[in-house]
Amino acid sequence: MQIYMNGKMVPKRDAKVSIFDHGLLYGDGVFEGIRAYNGRVFMLREHVDRLYRSARAITLKIPMSKQAMVNAVIRTCRENRTRNGYVRLVVTRGVGTLGLNPFTCKRPQVIIIAGTIQLYPKELYDKGMSIITVATVRNVAEAVNPNIKSLNYLNNILAKIEAINGGVPEAVMLNAQGFVAEATGDNIFIIKGNTLLTPPPYAGVLEGITRNVVMDLARQAGYDVREQMLTRYDVYNADELFLTGTAAEVVPVVTIDRRTIGDGKPGKITKDLERRFREFANSVGEPIF
Ligand code: PMP
C-alpha cells in the first residue's frame, strides 16, 4: 500500500507522523472518508469542499488548492489500483510545540490512504441492525460544531462504547435538548407512510453527503422528504428506520431500544432506496483510471 503524504507516495511502513503533530497531541485537524465505486471516486468534490469548510472553521490553511486535492485523491487510488474502496483523507495541524497554540505548527500534514472499510457485518444489511439511544449527548453546535469533521471524535467514540457495551453495533445520540441527532458516524432517517424524515442540520448533526444523496434520490423516486426535529417517540413509532454514511452506506435498522420497527425486517422503502443508492453510486464519480 502506498500512502500519499504531503505530495509524495510513501510505502505504508514508512508513512509516519511526528509525535509532536498537534493532530496526535490535541486532535487538531480535519478529515474525510470517501468511497470509490466501480473505478470512480464517489462525490469527491463534495467531500473536498466539506474538508476545506472544516479546515476554514478551525483556521487550518490546507497548503494546496481544492483541485490539487482532488488530483491527489485520484492519484492515490490509481497508484493503489483501487477500484472499490474507502479513502481516508486527513489534514493535521502539523508539528508544533507541546502547548496548545496551533500557530506554532508551521506546516499542515496532508495524508491520503486508499484502503477498505467494513463498518458493520455483512448480514446486518440483509437482516437489519439493532441499535440503542445512548446517554452521551451529541457535541453542542455552539462548542465544536458537528459540521466540523475534526480529528477529535471522542464524543462519538464515547457513544460507540455505550452501544458496544450494550450489545449492539451502533448508537443514536440525542442533542442537548433531547431531540434525535445522529449515530456515531451515520445520519438517521425514519419513514412514516410515504414520507422520509431526518433531523435538520440545526439539530446539531453533520450534514452527511450520503444523507443528501439519499434525500435527492428519494425525491426523484416520488417519496416525500422532510427535515424535521425528531423525538424518541417519533423513532419508536416509525414504519422504517435506516442509517446513512459513506462507510455505512444505507443500513436498515429493525430494532431500537428493544422496540421493533415495522415488522422487524428491513422496510420496503429502505430496500428500494438501498438499491437506488447502489445504482447511483456505481454510475457517477471522478474516474480513477
Ligand atoms: N455523522 C457523522 C458524525 C459522521 O462522522 C459521518 C461520516 N462522515 C456521517 C454522519 C455521515 O456523513 P457522510 O455521508 O458524508 O459520510
PDB file of C-alpha atoms and ligand atoms in Angstrom:
ATOM      1  CA  MET A   1       0.000   0.000   0.000  1.00  0.00           C
ATOM      2  CA  GLN A   2       1.246   3.439  -0.961  1.00  0.00           C
ATOM      3  CA  ILE A   3       0.212   6.375   1.217  1.00  0.00           C
ATOM      4  CA  TYR A   4       0.080   9.940  -0.034  1.00  0.00           C
ATOM      5  CA  MET A   5       1.986  12.222   2.335  1.00  0.00           C
ATOM      6  CA  ASN A   6       2.498  15.887   1.502  1.00  0.00           C
ATOM      7  CA  GLY A   7       2.861  15.402  -2.237  1.00  0.00           C
ATOM      8  CA  LYS A   8       4.788  12.109  -2.190  1.00  0.00           C
ATOM      9  CA  MET A   9       3.751   8.478  -2.348  1.00  0.00           C
ATOM     10  CA  VAL A  10       5.282   6.586   0.576  1.00  0.00           C
ATOM     11  CA  PRO A  11       5.154   2.833   1.339  1.00  0.00           C
ATOM     12  CA  LYS A  12       2.831   2.069   4.276  1.00  0.00           C
ATOM     13  CA  ARG A  13       5.683   1.040   6.597  1.00  0.00           C
ATOM     14  CA  ASP A  14       7.395   4.406   6.072  1.00  0.00           C
ATOM     15  CA  ALA A  15       4.230   6.509   6.374  1.00  0.00           C
ATOM     16  CA  LYS A  16       4.786   8.016   9.820  1.00  0.00           C
ATOM     17  CA  VAL A  17       3.910  11.254  11.577  1.00  0.00           C
ATOM     18  CA  SER A  18       5.722  13.057  14.354  1.00  0.00           C
ATOM     19  CA  ILE A  19       4.673  12.592  17.969  1.00  0.00           C
ATOM     20  CA  PHE A  20       4.670  16.411  18.125  1.00  0.00           C
ATOM     21  CA  ASP A  21       1.950  16.650  15.486  1.00  0.00           C
ATOM     22  CA  HIS A  22      -0.986  18.506  17.011  1.00  0.00           C
ATOM     23  CA  GLY A  23      -3.279  16.059  15.218  1.00  0.00           C
ATOM     24  CA  LEU A  24      -1.996  13.481  17.718  1.00  0.00           C
ATOM     25  CA  LEU A  25      -1.466  15.756  20.710  1.00  0.00           C
ATOM     26  CA  TYR A  26      -4.831  17.542  20.517  1.00  0.00           C
ATOM     27  CA  GLY A  27      -6.963  16.028  17.765  1.00  0.00           C
ATOM     28  CA  ASP A  28      -6.252  19.272  15.942  1.00  0.00           C
ATOM     29  CA  GLY A  29      -7.026  18.549  12.323  1.00  0.00           C
ATOM     30  CA  VAL A  30      -9.803  17.565   9.932  1.00  0.00           C
ATOM     31  CA  PHE A  31     -10.660  14.545   7.834  1.00  0.00           C
ATOM     32  CA  GLU A  32     -12.970  12.970   5.279  1.00  0.00           C
ATOM     33  CA  GLY A  33     -14.000   9.422   4.478  1.00  0.00           C
ATOM     34  CA  ILE A  34     -14.701   8.856   0.790  1.00  0.00           C
ATOM     35  CA  ARG A  35     -15.780   5.790  -1.206  1.00  0.00           C
ATOM     36  CA  ALA A  36     -14.640   4.562  -4.583  1.00  0.00           C
ATOM     37  CA  TYR A  37     -17.137   2.505  -6.559  1.00  0.00           C
ATOM     38  CA  ASN A  38     -16.529   0.827  -9.861  1.00  0.00           C
ATOM     39  CA  GLY A  39     -13.313   2.721 -10.653  1.00  0.00           C
ATOM     40  CA  ARG A  40     -14.633   6.169  -9.725  1.00  0.00           C
ATOM     41  CA  VAL A  41     -14.399   8.302  -6.609  1.00  0.00           C
ATOM     42  CA  PHE A  42     -17.930   8.977  -5.387  1.00  0.00           C
ATOM     43  CA  MET A  43     -18.916  12.584  -4.567  1.00  0.00           C
ATOM     44  CA  LEU A  44     -15.249  13.577  -4.470  1.00  0.00           C
ATOM     45  CA  ARG A  45     -15.780  17.313  -4.959  1.00  0.00           C
ATOM     46  CA  GLU A  46     -18.433  17.397  -2.234  1.00  0.00           C
ATOM     47  CA  HIS A  47     -16.034  15.704   0.196  1.00  0.00           C
ATOM     48  CA  VAL A  48     -13.177  18.039  -0.722  1.00  0.00           C
ATOM     49  CA  ASP A  49     -15.481  21.054  -0.322  1.00  0.00           C
ATOM     50  CA  ARG A  50     -16.528  19.850   3.133  1.00  0.00           C
ATOM     51  CA  LEU A  51     -12.885  19.220   4.100  1.00  0.00           C
ATOM     52  CA  TYR A  52     -11.993  22.800   3.202  1.00  0.00           C
ATOM     53  CA  ARG A  53     -15.026  24.118   5.113  1.00  0.00           C
ATOM     54  CA  SER A  54     -13.990  22.113   8.191  1.00  0.00           C
ATOM     55  CA  ALA A  55     -10.432  23.430   7.830  1.00  0.00           C
ATOM     56  CA  ARG A  56     -11.562  27.034   7.438  1.00  0.00           C
ATOM     57  CA  ALA A  57     -13.695  26.741  10.580  1.00  0.00           C
ATOM     58  CA  ILE A  58     -10.577  25.855  12.597  1.00  0.00           C
ATOM     59  CA  THR A  59      -8.260  28.311  10.745  1.00  0.00           C
ATOM     60  CA  LEU A  60      -6.290  25.469   9.231  1.00  0.00           C
ATOM     61  CA  LYS A  61      -4.920  26.521   5.865  1.00  0.00           C
ATOM     62  CA  ILE A  62      -4.611  23.474   3.656  1.00  0.00           C
ATOM     63  CA  PRO A  63      -1.394  24.010   1.666  1.00  0.00           C
ATOM     64  CA  MET A  64      -2.855  23.079  -1.736  1.00  0.00           C
ATOM     65  CA  SER A  65      -5.778  24.016  -3.944  1.00  0.00           C
ATOM     66  CA  LYS A  66      -9.017  22.018  -3.973  1.00  0.00           C
ATOM     67  CA  GLN A  67      -8.224  20.856  -7.499  1.00  0.00           C
ATOM     68  CA  ALA A  68      -4.790  19.658  -6.372  1.00  0.00           C
ATOM     69  CA  MET A  69      -6.525  17.759  -3.541  1.00  0.00           C
ATOM     70  CA  VAL A  70      -8.963  16.151  -5.986  1.00  0.00           C
ATOM     71  CA  ASN A  71      -5.987  15.120  -8.147  1.00  0.00           C
ATOM     72  CA  ALA A  72      -4.092  13.786  -5.120  1.00  0.00           C
ATOM     73  CA  VAL A  73      -7.022  11.546  -4.105  1.00  0.00           C
ATOM     74  CA  ILE A  74      -7.308  10.190  -7.641  1.00  0.00           C
ATOM     75  CA  ARG A  75      -3.563   9.640  -7.841  1.00  0.00           C
ATOM     76  CA  THR A  76      -3.573   7.747  -4.533  1.00  0.00           C
ATOM     77  CA  CYS A  77      -6.392   5.486  -5.748  1.00  0.00           C
ATOM     78  CA  ARG A  78      -4.660   4.920  -9.066  1.00  0.00           C
ATOM     79  CA  GLU A  79      -1.303   4.027  -7.508  1.00  0.00           C
ATOM     80  CA  ASN A  80      -3.035   1.549  -5.193  1.00  0.00           C
ATOM     81  CA  ARG A  81      -5.161   0.088  -8.011  1.00  0.00           C
ATOM     82  CA  THR A  82      -8.275   0.952  -6.017  1.00  0.00           C
ATOM     83  CA  ARG A  83     -11.485   0.339  -7.963  1.00  0.00           C
ATOM     84  CA  ASN A  84     -13.743  -0.187  -4.982  1.00  0.00           C
ATOM     85  CA  GLY A  85     -12.566   1.029  -1.619  1.00  0.00           C
ATOM     86  CA  TYR A  86     -12.546   3.611   1.098  1.00  0.00           C
ATOM     87  CA  VAL A  87     -10.293   6.643   1.077  1.00  0.00           C
ATOM     88  CA  ARG A  88      -9.314   8.423   4.268  1.00  0.00           C
ATOM     89  CA  LEU A  89      -8.198  11.996   3.748  1.00  0.00           C
ATOM     90  CA  VAL A  90      -6.552  13.605   6.792  1.00  0.00           C
ATOM     91  CA  VAL A  91      -5.117  17.071   7.285  1.00  0.00           C
ATOM     92  CA  THR A  92      -3.424  17.630  10.620  1.00  0.00           C
ATOM     93  CA  ARG A  93      -2.233  20.920  12.094  1.00  0.00           C
ATOM     94  CA  GLY A  94       1.311  19.594  11.803  1.00  0.00           C
ATOM     95  CA  VAL A  95       4.322  19.586  14.075  1.00  0.00           C
ATOM     96  CA  GLY A  96       4.372  22.179  16.862  1.00  0.00           C
ATOM     97  CA  THR A  97       5.381  22.659  20.454  1.00  0.00           C
ATOM     98  CA  LEU A  98       3.783  20.879  23.426  1.00  0.00           C
ATOM     99  CA  GLY A  99       1.484  23.832  24.133  1.00  0.00           C
ATOM    100  CA  LEU A 100      -1.974  24.252  22.618  1.00  0.00           C
ATOM    101  CA  ASN A 101      -1.065  27.202  20.402  1.00  0.00           C
ATOM    102  CA  PRO A 102      -1.772  25.984  16.851  1.00  0.00           C
ATOM    103  CA  PHE A 103       0.243  28.834  15.367  1.00  0.00           C
ATOM    104  CA  THR A 104       3.470  27.106  16.448  1.00  0.00           C
ATOM    105  CA  CYS A 105       2.671  24.490  13.795  1.00  0.00           C
ATOM    106  CA  LYS A 106       4.314  25.637  10.624  1.00  0.00           C
ATOM    107  CA  ARG A 107       3.146  23.083   8.059  1.00  0.00           C
ATOM    108  CA  PRO A 108      -0.103  21.085   7.956  1.00  0.00           C
ATOM    109  CA  GLN A 109       0.271  17.400   7.059  1.00  0.00           C
ATOM    110  CA  VAL A 110      -1.828  16.054   4.209  1.00  0.00           C
ATOM    111  CA  ILE A 111      -2.328  12.289   4.305  1.00  0.00           C
ATOM    112  CA  ILE A 112      -4.390  10.155   1.927  1.00  0.00           C
ATOM    113  CA  ILE A 113      -4.957   6.441   2.499  1.00  0.00           C
ATOM    114  CA  ALA A 114      -6.703   4.311  -0.114  1.00  0.00           C
ATOM    115  CA  GLY A 115      -7.918   1.300   1.837  1.00  0.00           C
ATOM    116  CA  THR A 116     -11.102  -0.584   2.599  1.00  0.00           C
ATOM    117  CA  ILE A 117     -13.698  -0.450   5.347  1.00  0.00           C
ATOM    118  CA  GLN A 118     -16.453  -2.732   6.613  1.00  0.00           C
ATOM    119  CA  LEU A 119     -18.319  -0.778   9.242  1.00  0.00           C
ATOM    120  CA  TYR A 120     -20.905  -3.427  10.148  1.00  0.00           C
ATOM    121  CA  PRO A 121     -21.057  -7.180   9.450  1.00  0.00           C
ATOM    122  CA  LYS A 122     -22.483  -8.039   6.016  1.00  0.00           C
ATOM    123  CA  GLU A 123     -25.503  -9.955   7.323  1.00  0.00           C
ATOM    124  CA  LEU A 124     -26.824  -6.821   9.048  1.00  0.00           C
ATOM    125  CA  TYR A 125     -27.503  -5.337   5.622  1.00  0.00           C
ATOM    126  CA  ASP A 126     -29.860  -8.242   4.875  1.00  0.00           C
ATOM    127  CA  LYS A 127     -31.369  -8.759   8.309  1.00  0.00           C
ATOM    128  CA  GLY A 128     -31.268  -5.223   9.627  1.00  0.00           C
ATOM    129  CA  MET A 129     -29.434  -3.855  12.626  1.00  0.00           C
ATOM    130  CA  SER A 130     -30.357  -3.339  16.271  1.00  0.00           C
ATOM    131  CA  ILE A 131     -29.316  -0.049  17.819  1.00  0.00           C
ATOM    132  CA  ILE A 132     -29.863   1.915  21.027  1.00  0.00           C
ATOM    133  CA  THR A 133     -30.090   5.538  22.051  1.00  0.00           C
ATOM    134  CA  VAL A 134     -27.322   6.424  24.481  1.00  0.00           C
ATOM    135  CA  ALA A 135     -26.679   8.875  27.305  1.00  0.00           C
ATOM    136  CA  THR A 136     -23.756  10.541  25.543  1.00  0.00           C
ATOM    137  CA  VAL A 137     -25.138  13.774  24.102  1.00  0.00           C
ATOM    138  CA  ARG A 138     -24.016  14.969  20.674  1.00  0.00           C
ATOM    139  CA  ASN A 139     -21.480  17.814  20.854  1.00  0.00           C
ATOM    140  CA  VAL A 140     -23.402  21.058  21.023  1.00  0.00           C
ATOM    141  CA  ALA A 141     -23.115  23.184  17.911  1.00  0.00           C
ATOM    142  CA  GLU A 142     -22.099  26.203  19.992  1.00  0.00           C
ATOM    143  CA  ALA A 143     -18.949  24.345  21.130  1.00  0.00           C
ATOM    144  CA  VAL A 144     -17.377  22.101  18.473  1.00  0.00           C
ATOM    145  CA  ASN A 145     -19.886  22.371  15.643  1.00  0.00           C
ATOM    146  CA  PRO A 146     -20.766  18.870  14.382  1.00  0.00           C
ATOM    147  CA  ASN A 147     -20.245  20.115  10.821  1.00  0.00           C
ATOM    148  CA  ILE A 148     -16.531  20.352  11.556  1.00  0.00           C
ATOM    149  CA  LYS A 149     -15.293  16.879  10.737  1.00  0.00           C
ATOM    150  CA  SER A 150     -12.391  17.190  13.130  1.00  0.00           C
ATOM    151  CA  LEU A 151      -9.895  14.588  14.291  1.00  0.00           C
ATOM    152  CA  ASN A 152     -11.451  14.862  17.739  1.00  0.00           C
ATOM    153  CA  TYR A 153     -14.135  12.165  17.666  1.00  0.00           C
ATOM    154  CA  LEU A 154     -14.104  11.389  21.357  1.00  0.00           C
ATOM    155  CA  ASN A 155     -17.766  12.353  21.777  1.00  0.00           C
ATOM    156  CA  ASN A 156     -18.740   9.813  19.125  1.00  0.00           C
ATOM    157  CA  ILE A 157     -16.341   7.216  20.499  1.00  0.00           C
ATOM    158  CA  LEU A 158     -17.981   7.504  23.938  1.00  0.00           C
ATOM    159  CA  ALA A 159     -21.353   6.854  22.298  1.00  0.00           C
ATOM    160  CA  LYS A 160     -19.887   3.908  20.357  1.00  0.00           C
ATOM    161  CA  ILE A 161     -18.555   2.411  23.604  1.00  0.00           C
ATOM    162  CA  GLU A 162     -22.048   2.641  25.107  1.00  0.00           C
ATOM    163  CA  ALA A 163     -23.502   0.849  22.093  1.00  0.00           C
ATOM    164  CA  ILE A 164     -20.966  -1.973  22.138  1.00  0.00           C
ATOM    165  CA  ASN A 165     -21.248  -2.349  25.925  1.00  0.00           C
ATOM    166  CA  GLY A 166     -24.996  -2.512  25.379  1.00  0.00           C
ATOM    167  CA  GLY A 167     -24.552  -5.376  22.936  1.00  0.00           C
ATOM    168  CA  VAL A 168     -25.335  -3.534  19.686  1.00  0.00           C
ATOM    169  CA  PRO A 169     -23.074  -2.179  16.944  1.00  0.00           C
ATOM    170  CA  GLU A 170     -24.375   1.378  16.778  1.00  0.00           C
ATOM    171  CA  ALA A 171     -25.673   4.197  18.968  1.00  0.00           C
ATOM    172  CA  VAL A 172     -28.012   7.098  18.330  1.00  0.00           C
ATOM    173  CA  MET A 173     -27.099  10.282  20.157  1.00  0.00           C
ATOM    174  CA  LEU A 174     -29.638  12.912  21.131  1.00  0.00           C
ATOM    175  CA  ASN A 175     -28.805  16.592  21.153  1.00  0.00           C
ATOM    176  CA  ALA A 176     -28.674  18.652  24.349  1.00  0.00           C
ATOM    177  CA  GLN A 177     -32.414  19.388  24.027  1.00  0.00           C
ATOM    178  CA  GLY A 178     -33.241  15.690  23.817  1.00  0.00           C
ATOM    179  CA  PHE A 179     -34.050  15.604  20.104  1.00  0.00           C
ATOM    180  CA  VAL A 180     -32.641  12.852  17.935  1.00  0.00           C
ATOM    181  CA  ALA A 181     -29.309  13.865  16.378  1.00  0.00           C
ATOM    182  CA  GLU A 182     -27.387  11.093  14.639  1.00  0.00           C
ATOM    183  CA  ALA A 183     -25.402   7.892  15.039  1.00  0.00           C
ATOM    184  CA  THR A 184     -21.648   7.852  15.742  1.00  0.00           C
ATOM    185  CA  GLY A 185     -20.675   8.026  12.073  1.00  0.00           C
ATOM    186  CA  ASP A 186     -24.035   7.944  10.306  1.00  0.00           C
ATOM    187  CA  ASN A 187     -27.131  10.077   9.821  1.00  0.00           C
ATOM    188  CA  ILE A 188     -30.552   8.735  10.768  1.00  0.00           C
ATOM    189  CA  PHE A 189     -33.788   8.569   8.763  1.00  0.00           C
ATOM    190  CA  ILE A 190     -37.234   7.350   9.713  1.00  0.00           C
ATOM    191  CA  ILE A 191     -40.088   6.590   7.340  1.00  0.00           C
ATOM    192  CA  LYS A 192     -43.763   7.193   8.136  1.00  0.00           C
ATOM    193  CA  GLY A 193     -46.080   6.140   5.321  1.00  0.00           C
ATOM    194  CA  ASN A 194     -44.568   7.588   2.154  1.00  0.00           C
ATOM    195  CA  THR A 195     -42.500  10.231   3.958  1.00  0.00           C
ATOM    196  CA  LEU A 196     -38.815  10.218   4.878  1.00  0.00           C
ATOM    197  CA  LEU A 197     -37.941  12.280   7.925  1.00  0.00           C
ATOM    198  CA  THR A 198     -34.445  13.212   9.057  1.00  0.00           C
ATOM    199  CA  PRO A 199     -33.167  15.769  11.585  1.00  0.00           C
ATOM    200  CA  PRO A 200     -32.221  19.149  10.062  1.00  0.00           C
ATOM    201  CA  PRO A 201     -28.619  20.374  10.306  1.00  0.00           C
ATOM    202  CA  TYR A 202     -29.659  22.710  13.155  1.00  0.00           C
ATOM    203  CA  ALA A 203     -30.474  19.635  15.244  1.00  0.00           C
ATOM    204  CA  GLY A 204     -26.677  19.510  15.604  1.00  0.00           C
ATOM    205  CA  VAL A 205     -25.694  16.867  13.076  1.00  0.00           C
ATOM    206  CA  LEU A 206     -23.069  16.528  10.417  1.00  0.00           C
ATOM    207  CA  GLU A 207     -24.754  17.204   7.095  1.00  0.00           C
ATOM    208  CA  GLY A 208     -23.819  13.886   5.562  1.00  0.00           C
ATOM    209  CA  ILE A 209     -23.068  13.615   1.883  1.00  0.00           C
ATOM    210  CA  THR A 210     -24.745  10.202   1.750  1.00  0.00           C
ATOM    211  CA  ARG A 211     -27.725  11.739   3.564  1.00  0.00           C
ATOM    212  CA  ASN A 212     -28.035  14.422   0.896  1.00  0.00           C
ATOM    213  CA  VAL A 213     -27.688  11.915  -1.949  1.00  0.00           C
ATOM    214  CA  VAL A 214     -30.366   9.680  -0.409  1.00  0.00           C
ATOM    215  CA  MET A 215     -32.694  12.668   0.064  1.00  0.00           C
ATOM    216  CA  ASP A 216     -32.275  13.595  -3.630  1.00  0.00           C
ATOM    217  CA  LEU A 217     -32.764  10.024  -4.825  1.00  0.00           C
ATOM    218  CA  ALA A 218     -35.850   9.641  -2.637  1.00  0.00           C
ATOM    219  CA  ARG A 219     -37.412  12.830  -4.010  1.00  0.00           C
ATOM    220  CA  GLN A 220     -36.701  11.699  -7.567  1.00  0.00           C
ATOM    221  CA  ALA A 221     -38.392   8.397  -6.750  1.00  0.00           C
ATOM    222  CA  GLY A 222     -41.532  10.257  -5.653  1.00  0.00           C
ATOM    223  CA  TYR A 223     -41.208   9.962  -1.894  1.00  0.00           C
ATOM    224  CA  ASP A 224     -41.924  12.917   0.311  1.00  0.00           C
ATOM    225  CA  VAL A 225     -38.739  14.022   2.134  1.00  0.00           C
ATOM    226  CA  ARG A 226     -38.672  16.360   5.107  1.00  0.00           C
ATOM    227  CA  GLU A 227     -36.086  17.657   7.549  1.00  0.00           C
ATOM    228  CA  GLN A 228     -37.763  17.733  10.925  1.00  0.00           C
ATOM    229  CA  MET A 229     -36.836  17.626  14.602  1.00  0.00           C
ATOM    230  CA  LEU A 230     -37.495  14.099  15.850  1.00  0.00           C
ATOM    231  CA  THR A 231     -38.040  12.727  19.326  1.00  0.00           C
ATOM    232  CA  ARG A 232     -37.514   9.168  20.509  1.00  0.00           C
ATOM    233  CA  TYR A 233     -41.326   8.838  20.379  1.00  0.00           C
ATOM    234  CA  ASP A 234     -41.218   9.517  16.622  1.00  0.00           C
ATOM    235  CA  VAL A 235     -38.478   6.958  16.129  1.00  0.00           C
ATOM    236  CA  TYR A 236     -40.293   4.281  18.169  1.00  0.00           C
ATOM    237  CA  ASN A 237     -43.383   4.808  16.017  1.00  0.00           C
ATOM    238  CA  ALA A 238     -41.588   4.750  12.658  1.00  0.00           C
ATOM    239  CA  ASP A 239     -42.604   2.290   9.950  1.00  0.00           C
ATOM    240  CA  GLU A 240     -38.992   2.016   8.834  1.00  0.00           C
ATOM    241  CA  LEU A 241     -35.639   3.210  10.059  1.00  0.00           C
ATOM    242  CA  PHE A 242     -32.236   3.382   8.417  1.00  0.00           C
ATOM    243  CA  LEU A 243     -28.820   4.998   8.752  1.00  0.00           C
ATOM    244  CA  THR A 244     -26.654   6.555   6.040  1.00  0.00           C
ATOM    245  CA  GLY A 245     -22.955   7.293   5.806  1.00  0.00           C
ATOM    246  CA  THR A 246     -20.018   6.937   3.475  1.00  0.00           C
ATOM    247  CA  ALA A 247     -18.663   3.932   5.351  1.00  0.00           C
ATOM    248  CA  ALA A 248     -22.084   2.539   6.376  1.00  0.00           C
ATOM    249  CA  GLU A 249     -23.783   3.275   3.034  1.00  0.00           C
ATOM    250  CA  VAL A 250     -27.532   2.625   3.594  1.00  0.00           C
ATOM    251  CA  VAL A 251     -28.131   0.254   6.501  1.00  0.00           C
ATOM    252  CA  PRO A 252     -31.581  -0.859   7.655  1.00  0.00           C
ATOM    253  CA  VAL A 253     -32.406  -0.783  11.366  1.00  0.00           C
ATOM    254  CA  VAL A 254     -35.030  -3.181  12.748  1.00  0.00           C
ATOM    255  CA  THR A 255     -34.930  -2.530  16.478  1.00  0.00           C
ATOM    256  CA  ILE A 256     -34.080   0.499  18.575  1.00  0.00           C
ATOM    257  CA  ASP A 257     -34.035   0.385  22.382  1.00  0.00           C
ATOM    258  CA  ARG A 258     -35.503  -3.135  22.003  1.00  0.00           C
ATOM    259  CA  ARG A 259     -38.598  -1.791  20.256  1.00  0.00           C
ATOM    260  CA  THR A 260     -39.304  -3.486  16.959  1.00  0.00           C
ATOM    261  CA  ILE A 261     -39.602  -1.195  13.952  1.00  0.00           C
ATOM    262  CA  GLY A 262     -42.336  -2.199  11.494  1.00  0.00           C
ATOM    263  CA  ASP A 263     -42.456  -5.982  11.225  1.00  0.00           C
ATOM    264  CA  GLY A 264     -38.862  -6.412  12.375  1.00  0.00           C
ATOM    265  CA  LYS A 265     -37.500  -6.801   8.844  1.00  0.00           C
ATOM    266  CA  PRO A 266     -35.767  -4.190   6.661  1.00  0.00           C
ATOM    267  CA  GLY A 267     -38.520  -1.989   5.222  1.00  0.00           C
ATOM    268  CA  LYS A 268     -39.699  -1.909   1.629  1.00  0.00           C
ATOM    269  CA  ILE A 269     -38.843   1.736   1.029  1.00  0.00           C
ATOM    270  CA  THR A 270     -35.462   1.311   2.736  1.00  0.00           C
ATOM    271  CA  LYS A 271     -34.671  -1.560   0.382  1.00  0.00           C
ATOM    272  CA  ASP A 272     -35.785   0.477  -2.605  1.00  0.00           C
ATOM    273  CA  LEU A 273     -33.518   3.346  -1.527  1.00  0.00           C
ATOM    274  CA  GLU A 274     -30.598   0.973  -0.919  1.00  0.00           C
ATOM    275  CA  ARG A 275     -30.987  -0.288  -4.474  1.00  0.00           C
ATOM    276  CA  ARG A 276     -31.257   3.218  -5.923  1.00  0.00           C
ATOM    277  CA  PHE A 277     -28.213   4.319  -3.926  1.00  0.00           C
ATOM    278  CA  ARG A 278     -26.129   1.397  -5.157  1.00  0.00           C
ATOM    279  CA  GLU A 279     -27.133   2.028  -8.751  1.00  0.00           C
ATOM    280  CA  PHE A 280     -26.314   5.739  -8.493  1.00  0.00           C
ATOM    281  CA  ALA A 281     -23.014   5.167  -6.661  1.00  0.00           C
ATOM    282  CA  ASN A 282     -21.879   2.760  -9.363  1.00  0.00           C
ATOM    283  CA  SER A 283     -22.676   5.143 -12.191  1.00  0.00           C
ATOM    284  CA  VAL A 284     -21.161   8.515 -11.183  1.00  0.00           C
ATOM    285  CA  GLY A 285     -17.908   9.905  -9.815  1.00  0.00           C
ATOM    286  CA  GLU A 286     -14.428  11.050 -10.777  1.00  0.00           C
ATOM    287  CA  PRO A 287     -12.735   8.387 -12.922  1.00  0.00           C
ATOM    288  CA  ILE A 288      -9.573   6.933 -11.372  1.00  0.00           C
ATOM    289  CA  PHE A 289      -8.032   5.341 -14.455  1.00  0.00           C
TER     290      PHE A 289
HETATM  291  N1  PMP B   1     -22.412  11.805  11.014  1.00  0.00           N
HETATM  292  C1  PMP B   1     -21.169  11.682  11.494  1.00  0.00           C
HETATM  293  C2  PMP B   1     -20.883  12.079  12.893  1.00  0.00           C
HETATM  294  C3  PMP B   1     -20.152  11.180  10.663  1.00  0.00           C
HETATM  295  O1  PMP B   1     -18.909  11.071  11.125  1.00  0.00           O
HETATM  296  C4  PMP B   1     -20.468  10.782   9.344  1.00  0.00           C
HETATM  297  C5  PMP B   1     -19.416  10.180   8.474  1.00  0.00           C
HETATM  298  N2  PMP B   1     -18.622  11.132   7.867  1.00  0.00           N
HETATM  299  C6  PMP B   1     -21.784  10.941   8.889  1.00  0.00           C
HETATM  300  C7  PMP B   1     -22.729  11.448   9.758  1.00  0.00           C
HETATM  301  C8  PMP B   1     -22.168  10.582   7.504  1.00  0.00           C
HETATM  302  O2  PMP B   1     -21.635  11.516   6.594  1.00  0.00           O
HETATM  303  P1  PMP B   1     -21.259  11.122   5.111  1.00  0.00           P
HETATM  304  O3  PMP B   1     -22.481  10.563   4.497  1.00  0.00           O
HETATM  305  O4  PMP B   1     -20.847  12.404   4.486  1.00  0.00           O
HETATM  306  O5  PMP B   1     -20.178  10.126   5.189  1.00  0.00           O
END
